[in-house]
JSON list of C-alpha atoms in Angstrom, two decimals:
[
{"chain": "A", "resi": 998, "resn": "UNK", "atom": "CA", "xyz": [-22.11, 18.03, 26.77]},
{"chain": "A", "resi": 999, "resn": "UNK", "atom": "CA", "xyz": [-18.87, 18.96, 25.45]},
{"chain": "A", "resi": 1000, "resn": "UNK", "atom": "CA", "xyz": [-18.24, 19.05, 21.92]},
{"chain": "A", "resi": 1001, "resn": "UNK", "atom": "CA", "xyz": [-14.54, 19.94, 22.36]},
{"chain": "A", "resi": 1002, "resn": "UNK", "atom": "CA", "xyz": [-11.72, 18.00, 21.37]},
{"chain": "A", "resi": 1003, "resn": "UNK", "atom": "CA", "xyz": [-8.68, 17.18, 22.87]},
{"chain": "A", "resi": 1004, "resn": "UNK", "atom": "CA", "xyz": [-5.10, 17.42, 21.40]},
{"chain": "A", "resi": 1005, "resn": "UNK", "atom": "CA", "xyz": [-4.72, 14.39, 20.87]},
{"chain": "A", "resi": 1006, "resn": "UNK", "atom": "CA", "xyz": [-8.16, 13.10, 19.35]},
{"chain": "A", "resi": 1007, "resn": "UNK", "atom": "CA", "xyz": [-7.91, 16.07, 16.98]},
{"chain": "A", "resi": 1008, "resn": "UNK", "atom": "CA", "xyz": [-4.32, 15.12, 15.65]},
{"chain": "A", "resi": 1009, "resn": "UNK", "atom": "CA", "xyz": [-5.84, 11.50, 15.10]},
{"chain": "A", "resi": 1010, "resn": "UNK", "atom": "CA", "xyz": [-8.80, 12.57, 13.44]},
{"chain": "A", "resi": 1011, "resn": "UNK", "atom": "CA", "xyz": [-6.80, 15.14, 11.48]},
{"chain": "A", "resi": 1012, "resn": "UNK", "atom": "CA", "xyz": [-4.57, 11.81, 10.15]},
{"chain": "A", "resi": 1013, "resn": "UNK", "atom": "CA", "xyz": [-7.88, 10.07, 9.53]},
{"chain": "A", "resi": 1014, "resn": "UNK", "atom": "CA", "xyz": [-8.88, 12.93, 7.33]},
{"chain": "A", "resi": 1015, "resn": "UNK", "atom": "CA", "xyz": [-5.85, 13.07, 5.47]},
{"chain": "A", "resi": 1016, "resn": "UNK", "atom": "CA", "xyz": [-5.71, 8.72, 5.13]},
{"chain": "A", "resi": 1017, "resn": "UNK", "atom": "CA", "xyz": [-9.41, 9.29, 3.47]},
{"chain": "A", "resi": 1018, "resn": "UNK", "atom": "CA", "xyz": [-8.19, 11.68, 1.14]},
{"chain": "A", "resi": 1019, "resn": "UNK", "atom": "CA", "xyz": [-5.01, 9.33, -0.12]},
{"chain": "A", "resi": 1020, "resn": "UNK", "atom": "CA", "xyz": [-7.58, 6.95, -0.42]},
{"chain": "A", "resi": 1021, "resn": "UNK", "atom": "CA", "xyz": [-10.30, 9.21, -2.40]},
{"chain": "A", "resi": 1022, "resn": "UNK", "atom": "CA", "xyz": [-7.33, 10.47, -4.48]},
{"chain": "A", "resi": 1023, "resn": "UNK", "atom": "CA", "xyz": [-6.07, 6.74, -5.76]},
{"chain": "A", "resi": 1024, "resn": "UNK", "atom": "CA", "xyz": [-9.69, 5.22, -5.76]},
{"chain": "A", "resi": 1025, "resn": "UNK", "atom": "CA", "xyz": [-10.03, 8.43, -8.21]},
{"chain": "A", "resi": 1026, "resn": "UNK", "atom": "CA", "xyz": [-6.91, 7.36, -10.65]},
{"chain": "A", "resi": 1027, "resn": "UNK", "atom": "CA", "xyz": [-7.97, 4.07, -10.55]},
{"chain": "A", "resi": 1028, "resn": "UNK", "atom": "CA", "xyz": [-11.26, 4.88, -11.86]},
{"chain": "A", "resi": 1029, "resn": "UNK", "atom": "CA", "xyz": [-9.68, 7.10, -14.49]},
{"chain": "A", "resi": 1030, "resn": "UNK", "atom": "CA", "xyz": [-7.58, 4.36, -15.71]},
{"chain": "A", "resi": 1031, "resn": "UNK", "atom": "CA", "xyz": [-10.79, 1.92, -15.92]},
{"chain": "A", "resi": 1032, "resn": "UNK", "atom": "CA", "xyz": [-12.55, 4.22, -17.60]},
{"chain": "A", "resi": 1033, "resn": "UNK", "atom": "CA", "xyz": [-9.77, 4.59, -20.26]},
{"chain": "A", "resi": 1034, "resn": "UNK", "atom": "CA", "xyz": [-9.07, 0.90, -20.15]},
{"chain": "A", "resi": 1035, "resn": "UNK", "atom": "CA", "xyz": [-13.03, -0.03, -21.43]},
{"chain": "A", "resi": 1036, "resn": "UNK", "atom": "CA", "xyz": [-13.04, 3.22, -23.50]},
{"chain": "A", "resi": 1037, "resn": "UNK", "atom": "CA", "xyz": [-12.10, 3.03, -27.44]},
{"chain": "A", "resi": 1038, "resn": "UNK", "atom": "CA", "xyz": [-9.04, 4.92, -26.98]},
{"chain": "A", "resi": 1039, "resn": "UNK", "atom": "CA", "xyz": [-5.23, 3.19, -27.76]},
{"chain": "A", "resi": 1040, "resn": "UNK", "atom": "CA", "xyz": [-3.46, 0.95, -26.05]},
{"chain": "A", "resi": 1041, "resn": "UNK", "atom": "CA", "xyz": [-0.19, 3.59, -26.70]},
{"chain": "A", "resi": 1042, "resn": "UNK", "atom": "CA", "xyz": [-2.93, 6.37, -24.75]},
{"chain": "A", "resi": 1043, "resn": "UNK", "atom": "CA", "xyz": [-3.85, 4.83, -22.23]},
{"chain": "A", "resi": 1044, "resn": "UNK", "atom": "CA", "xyz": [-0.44, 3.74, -21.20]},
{"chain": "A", "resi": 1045, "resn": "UNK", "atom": "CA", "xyz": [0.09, 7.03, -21.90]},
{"chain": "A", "resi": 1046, "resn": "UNK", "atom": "CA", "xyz": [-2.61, 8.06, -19.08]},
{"chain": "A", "resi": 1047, "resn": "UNK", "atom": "CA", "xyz": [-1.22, 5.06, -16.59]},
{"chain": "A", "resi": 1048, "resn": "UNK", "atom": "CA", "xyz": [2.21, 6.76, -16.65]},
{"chain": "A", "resi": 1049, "resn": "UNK", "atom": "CA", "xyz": [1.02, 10.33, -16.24]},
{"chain": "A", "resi": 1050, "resn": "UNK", "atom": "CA", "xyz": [-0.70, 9.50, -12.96]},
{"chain": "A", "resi": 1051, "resn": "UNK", "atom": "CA", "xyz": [1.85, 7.67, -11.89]},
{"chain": "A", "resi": 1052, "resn": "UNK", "atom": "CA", "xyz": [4.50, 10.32, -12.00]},
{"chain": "A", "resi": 1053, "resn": "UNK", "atom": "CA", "xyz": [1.79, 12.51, -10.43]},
{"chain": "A", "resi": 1054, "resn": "UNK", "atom": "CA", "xyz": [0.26, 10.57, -7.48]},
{"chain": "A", "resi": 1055, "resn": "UNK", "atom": "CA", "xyz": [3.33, 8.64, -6.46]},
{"chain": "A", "resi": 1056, "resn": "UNK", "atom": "CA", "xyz": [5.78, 12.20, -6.80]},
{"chain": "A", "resi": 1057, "resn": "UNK", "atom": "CA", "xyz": [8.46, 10.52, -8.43]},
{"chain": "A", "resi": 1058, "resn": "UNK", "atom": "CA", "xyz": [10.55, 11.91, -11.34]},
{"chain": "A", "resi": 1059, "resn": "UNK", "atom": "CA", "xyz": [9.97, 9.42, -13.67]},
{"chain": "A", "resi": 1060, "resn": "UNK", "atom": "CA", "xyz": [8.08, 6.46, -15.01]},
{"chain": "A", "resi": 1061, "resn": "UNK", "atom": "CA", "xyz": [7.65, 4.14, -17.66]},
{"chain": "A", "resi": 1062, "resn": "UNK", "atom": "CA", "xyz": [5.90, 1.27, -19.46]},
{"chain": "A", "resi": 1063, "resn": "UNK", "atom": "CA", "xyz": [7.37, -0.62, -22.02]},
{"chain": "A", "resi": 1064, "resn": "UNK", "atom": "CA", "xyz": [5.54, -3.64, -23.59]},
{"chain": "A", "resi": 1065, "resn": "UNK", "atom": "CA", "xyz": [7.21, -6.81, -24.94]},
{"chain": "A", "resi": 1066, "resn": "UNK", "atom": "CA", "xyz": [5.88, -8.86, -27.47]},
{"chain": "A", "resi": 1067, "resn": "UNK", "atom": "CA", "xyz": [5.26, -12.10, -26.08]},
{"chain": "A", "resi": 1068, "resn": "UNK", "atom": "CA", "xyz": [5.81, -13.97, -29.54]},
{"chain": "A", "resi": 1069, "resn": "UNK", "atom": "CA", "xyz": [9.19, -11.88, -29.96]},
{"chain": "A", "resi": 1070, "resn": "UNK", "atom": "CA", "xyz": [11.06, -11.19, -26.73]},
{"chain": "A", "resi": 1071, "resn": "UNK", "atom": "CA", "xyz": [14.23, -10.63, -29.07]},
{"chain": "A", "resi": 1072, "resn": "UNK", "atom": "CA", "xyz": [12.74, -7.76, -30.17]},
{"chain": "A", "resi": 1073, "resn": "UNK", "atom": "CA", "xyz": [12.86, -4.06, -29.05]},
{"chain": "A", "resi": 1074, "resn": "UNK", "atom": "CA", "xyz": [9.55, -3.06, -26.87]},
{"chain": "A", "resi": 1075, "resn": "UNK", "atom": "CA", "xyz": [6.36, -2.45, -28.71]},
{"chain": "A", "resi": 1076, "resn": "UNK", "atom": "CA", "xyz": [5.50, 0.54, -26.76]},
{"chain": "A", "resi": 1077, "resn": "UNK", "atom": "CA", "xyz": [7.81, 2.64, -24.48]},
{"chain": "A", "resi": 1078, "resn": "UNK", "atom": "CA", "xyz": [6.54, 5.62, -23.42]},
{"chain": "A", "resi": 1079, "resn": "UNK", "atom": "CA", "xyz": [8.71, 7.94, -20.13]},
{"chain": "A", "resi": 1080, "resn": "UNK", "atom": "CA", "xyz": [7.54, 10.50, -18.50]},
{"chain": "A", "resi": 1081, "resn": "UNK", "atom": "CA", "xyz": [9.24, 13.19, -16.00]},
{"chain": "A", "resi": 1082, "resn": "UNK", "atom": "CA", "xyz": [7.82, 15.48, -13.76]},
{"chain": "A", "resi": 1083, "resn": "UNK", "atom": "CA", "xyz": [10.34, 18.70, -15.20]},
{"chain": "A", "resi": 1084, "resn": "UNK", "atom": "CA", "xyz": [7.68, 19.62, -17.88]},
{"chain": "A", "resi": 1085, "resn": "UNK", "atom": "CA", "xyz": [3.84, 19.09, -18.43]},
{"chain": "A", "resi": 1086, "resn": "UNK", "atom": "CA", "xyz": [3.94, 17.55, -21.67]},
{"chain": "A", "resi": 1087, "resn": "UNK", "atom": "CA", "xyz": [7.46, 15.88, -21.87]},
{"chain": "A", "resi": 1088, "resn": "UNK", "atom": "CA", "xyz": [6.93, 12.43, -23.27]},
{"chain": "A", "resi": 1089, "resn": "UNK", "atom": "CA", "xyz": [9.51, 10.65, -24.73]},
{"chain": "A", "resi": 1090, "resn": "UNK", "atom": "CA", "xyz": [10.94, 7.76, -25.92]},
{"chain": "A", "resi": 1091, "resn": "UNK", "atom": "CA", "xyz": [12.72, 5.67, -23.25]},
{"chain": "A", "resi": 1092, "resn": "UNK", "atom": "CA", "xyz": [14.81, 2.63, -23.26]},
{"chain": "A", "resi": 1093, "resn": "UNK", "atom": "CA", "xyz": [16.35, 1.27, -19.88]},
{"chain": "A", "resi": 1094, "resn": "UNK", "atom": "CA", "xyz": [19.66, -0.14, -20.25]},
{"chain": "A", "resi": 1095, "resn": "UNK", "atom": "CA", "xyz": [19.25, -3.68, -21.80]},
{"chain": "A", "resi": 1096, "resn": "UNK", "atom": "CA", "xyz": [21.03, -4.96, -18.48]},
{"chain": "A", "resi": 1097, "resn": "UNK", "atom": "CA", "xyz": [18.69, -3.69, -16.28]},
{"chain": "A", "resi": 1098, "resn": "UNK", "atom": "CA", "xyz": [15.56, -4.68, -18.49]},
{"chain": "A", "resi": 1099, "resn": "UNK", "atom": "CA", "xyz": [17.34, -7.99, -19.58]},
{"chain": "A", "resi": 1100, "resn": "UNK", "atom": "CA", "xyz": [17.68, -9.06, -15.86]},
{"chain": "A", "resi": 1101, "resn": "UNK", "atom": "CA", "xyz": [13.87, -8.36, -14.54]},
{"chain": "A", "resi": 1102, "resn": "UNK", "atom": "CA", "xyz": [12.88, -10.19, -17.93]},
{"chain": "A", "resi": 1103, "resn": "UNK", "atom": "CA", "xyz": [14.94, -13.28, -17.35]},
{"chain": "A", "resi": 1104, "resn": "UNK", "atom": "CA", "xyz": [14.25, -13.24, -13.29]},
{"chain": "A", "resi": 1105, "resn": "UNK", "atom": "CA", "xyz": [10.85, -12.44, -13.95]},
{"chain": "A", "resi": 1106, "resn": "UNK", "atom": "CA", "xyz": [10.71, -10.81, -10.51]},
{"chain": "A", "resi": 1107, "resn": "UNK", "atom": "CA", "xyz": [10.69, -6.92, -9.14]},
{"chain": "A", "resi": 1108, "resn": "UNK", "atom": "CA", "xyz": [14.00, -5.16, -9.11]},
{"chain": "A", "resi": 1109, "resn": "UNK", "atom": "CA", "xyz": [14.37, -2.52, -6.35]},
{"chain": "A", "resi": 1110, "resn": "UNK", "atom": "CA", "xyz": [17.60, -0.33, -6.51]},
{"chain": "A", "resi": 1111, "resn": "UNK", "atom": "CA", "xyz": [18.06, 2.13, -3.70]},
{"chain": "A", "resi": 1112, "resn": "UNK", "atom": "CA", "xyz": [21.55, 3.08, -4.81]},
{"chain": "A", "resi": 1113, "resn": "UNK", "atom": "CA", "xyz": [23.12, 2.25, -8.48]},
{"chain": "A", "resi": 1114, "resn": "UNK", "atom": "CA", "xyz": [26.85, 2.98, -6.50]},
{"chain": "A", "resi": 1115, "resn": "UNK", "atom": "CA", "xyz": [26.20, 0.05, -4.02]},
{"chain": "A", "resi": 1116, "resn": "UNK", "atom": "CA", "xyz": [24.77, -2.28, -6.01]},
{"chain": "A", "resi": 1117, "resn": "UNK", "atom": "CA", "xyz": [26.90, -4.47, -7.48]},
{"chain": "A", "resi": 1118, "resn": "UNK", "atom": "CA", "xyz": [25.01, -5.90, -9.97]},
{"chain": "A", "resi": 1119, "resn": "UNK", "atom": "CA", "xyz": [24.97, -2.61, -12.21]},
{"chain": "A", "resi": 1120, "resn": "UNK", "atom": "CA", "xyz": [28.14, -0.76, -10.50]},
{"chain": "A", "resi": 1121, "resn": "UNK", "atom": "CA", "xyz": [29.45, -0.87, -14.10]},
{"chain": "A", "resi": 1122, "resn": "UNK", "atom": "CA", "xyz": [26.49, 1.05, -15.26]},
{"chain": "A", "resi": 1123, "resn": "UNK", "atom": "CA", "xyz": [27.17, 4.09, -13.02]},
{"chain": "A", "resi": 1124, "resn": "UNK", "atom": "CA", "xyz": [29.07, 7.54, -14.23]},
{"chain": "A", "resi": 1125, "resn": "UNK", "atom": "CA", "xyz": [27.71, 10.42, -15.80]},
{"chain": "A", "resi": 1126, "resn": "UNK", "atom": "CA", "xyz": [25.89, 9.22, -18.82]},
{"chain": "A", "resi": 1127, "resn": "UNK", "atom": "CA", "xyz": [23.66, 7.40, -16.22]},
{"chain": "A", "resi": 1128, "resn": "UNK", "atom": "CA", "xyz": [21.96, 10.06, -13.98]},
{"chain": "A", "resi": 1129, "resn": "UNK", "atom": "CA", "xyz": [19.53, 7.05, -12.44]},
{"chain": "A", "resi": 1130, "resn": "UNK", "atom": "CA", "xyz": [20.18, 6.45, -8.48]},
{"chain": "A", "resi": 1131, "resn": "UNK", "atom": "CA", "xyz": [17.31, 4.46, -7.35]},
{"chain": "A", "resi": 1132, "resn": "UNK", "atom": "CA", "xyz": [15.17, 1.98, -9.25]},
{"chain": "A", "resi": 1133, "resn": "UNK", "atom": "CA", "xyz": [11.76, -0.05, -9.02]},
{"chain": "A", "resi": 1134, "resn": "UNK", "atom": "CA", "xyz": [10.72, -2.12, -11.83]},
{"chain": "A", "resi": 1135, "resn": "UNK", "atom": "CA", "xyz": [7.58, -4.60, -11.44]},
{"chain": "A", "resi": 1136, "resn": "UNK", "atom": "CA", "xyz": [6.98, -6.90, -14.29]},
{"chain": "A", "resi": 1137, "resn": "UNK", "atom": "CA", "xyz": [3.67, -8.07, -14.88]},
{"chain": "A", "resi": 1138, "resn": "UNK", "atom": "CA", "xyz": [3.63, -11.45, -16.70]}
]
């Protein structure tokens, strides 16, 4: 009996091993995040810790959570914390242009923004005080 492989079952089981992995990895975060959830630490670190992985497991260059009072939607978020991938320990404040924030609030549905320049929703939000060209922004109600 055999126990070599062929080409073509060891490319599948090599993309097996690397699907269990992904799956290790996020089953991993999302335990770190429950753990932090049930823990006595505050709501500002743990979103803290939801953004951080985030930026890290997803590989994008930014990410955010900002919280809305739901007795005071006139009001600024409660808790905005941003989060790039430039620096270890760059946290800072962040506030997403009222428009864009405004219109997932008052849709109360996902916005997805491959390119700023062709959408024209926000085409008048482009130029170079706004270095954002693609957007997703889920709100959970």
């Amino acid at each position: 009996m055999s126990t070599d492989l062929s080409p073509e079952k060891a490319r599948r089981l090599e993309q097996e091993n690397i699907r269990l992995r992904r799956a290790v990895e996020e089953l991993s975060i999302l335990n770190e995040i429950a753990t932090a959830i049930s823990s006595s630490l505050s709501i500002d670190q743990i979103i803290e810790l939801i953004v951080n992985k985030c930026v890290k497991h997803l590989k994008v260059e930014q990410a955010a959570v900002m919280l809305l009072e739901q007795q005071q939607q006139d009001q600024m978020f409660k808790t905005m914390v941003r989060r790039t991938d430039r620096s270890g320990s760059n946290i800072l404040p962040f506030r997403l242009d009222a428009e864009l924030t405004g219109w997932m609030l008052k849709h109360e549905r996902p916005l997805l923004i491959n390119d700023f320049q062709q959408d024209e929703r926000f085409s008048r939000l482009v130029g170079d005080d706004f270095p954002i060209h693609s957007l997703m922004s889920v709100p959970l109600l």
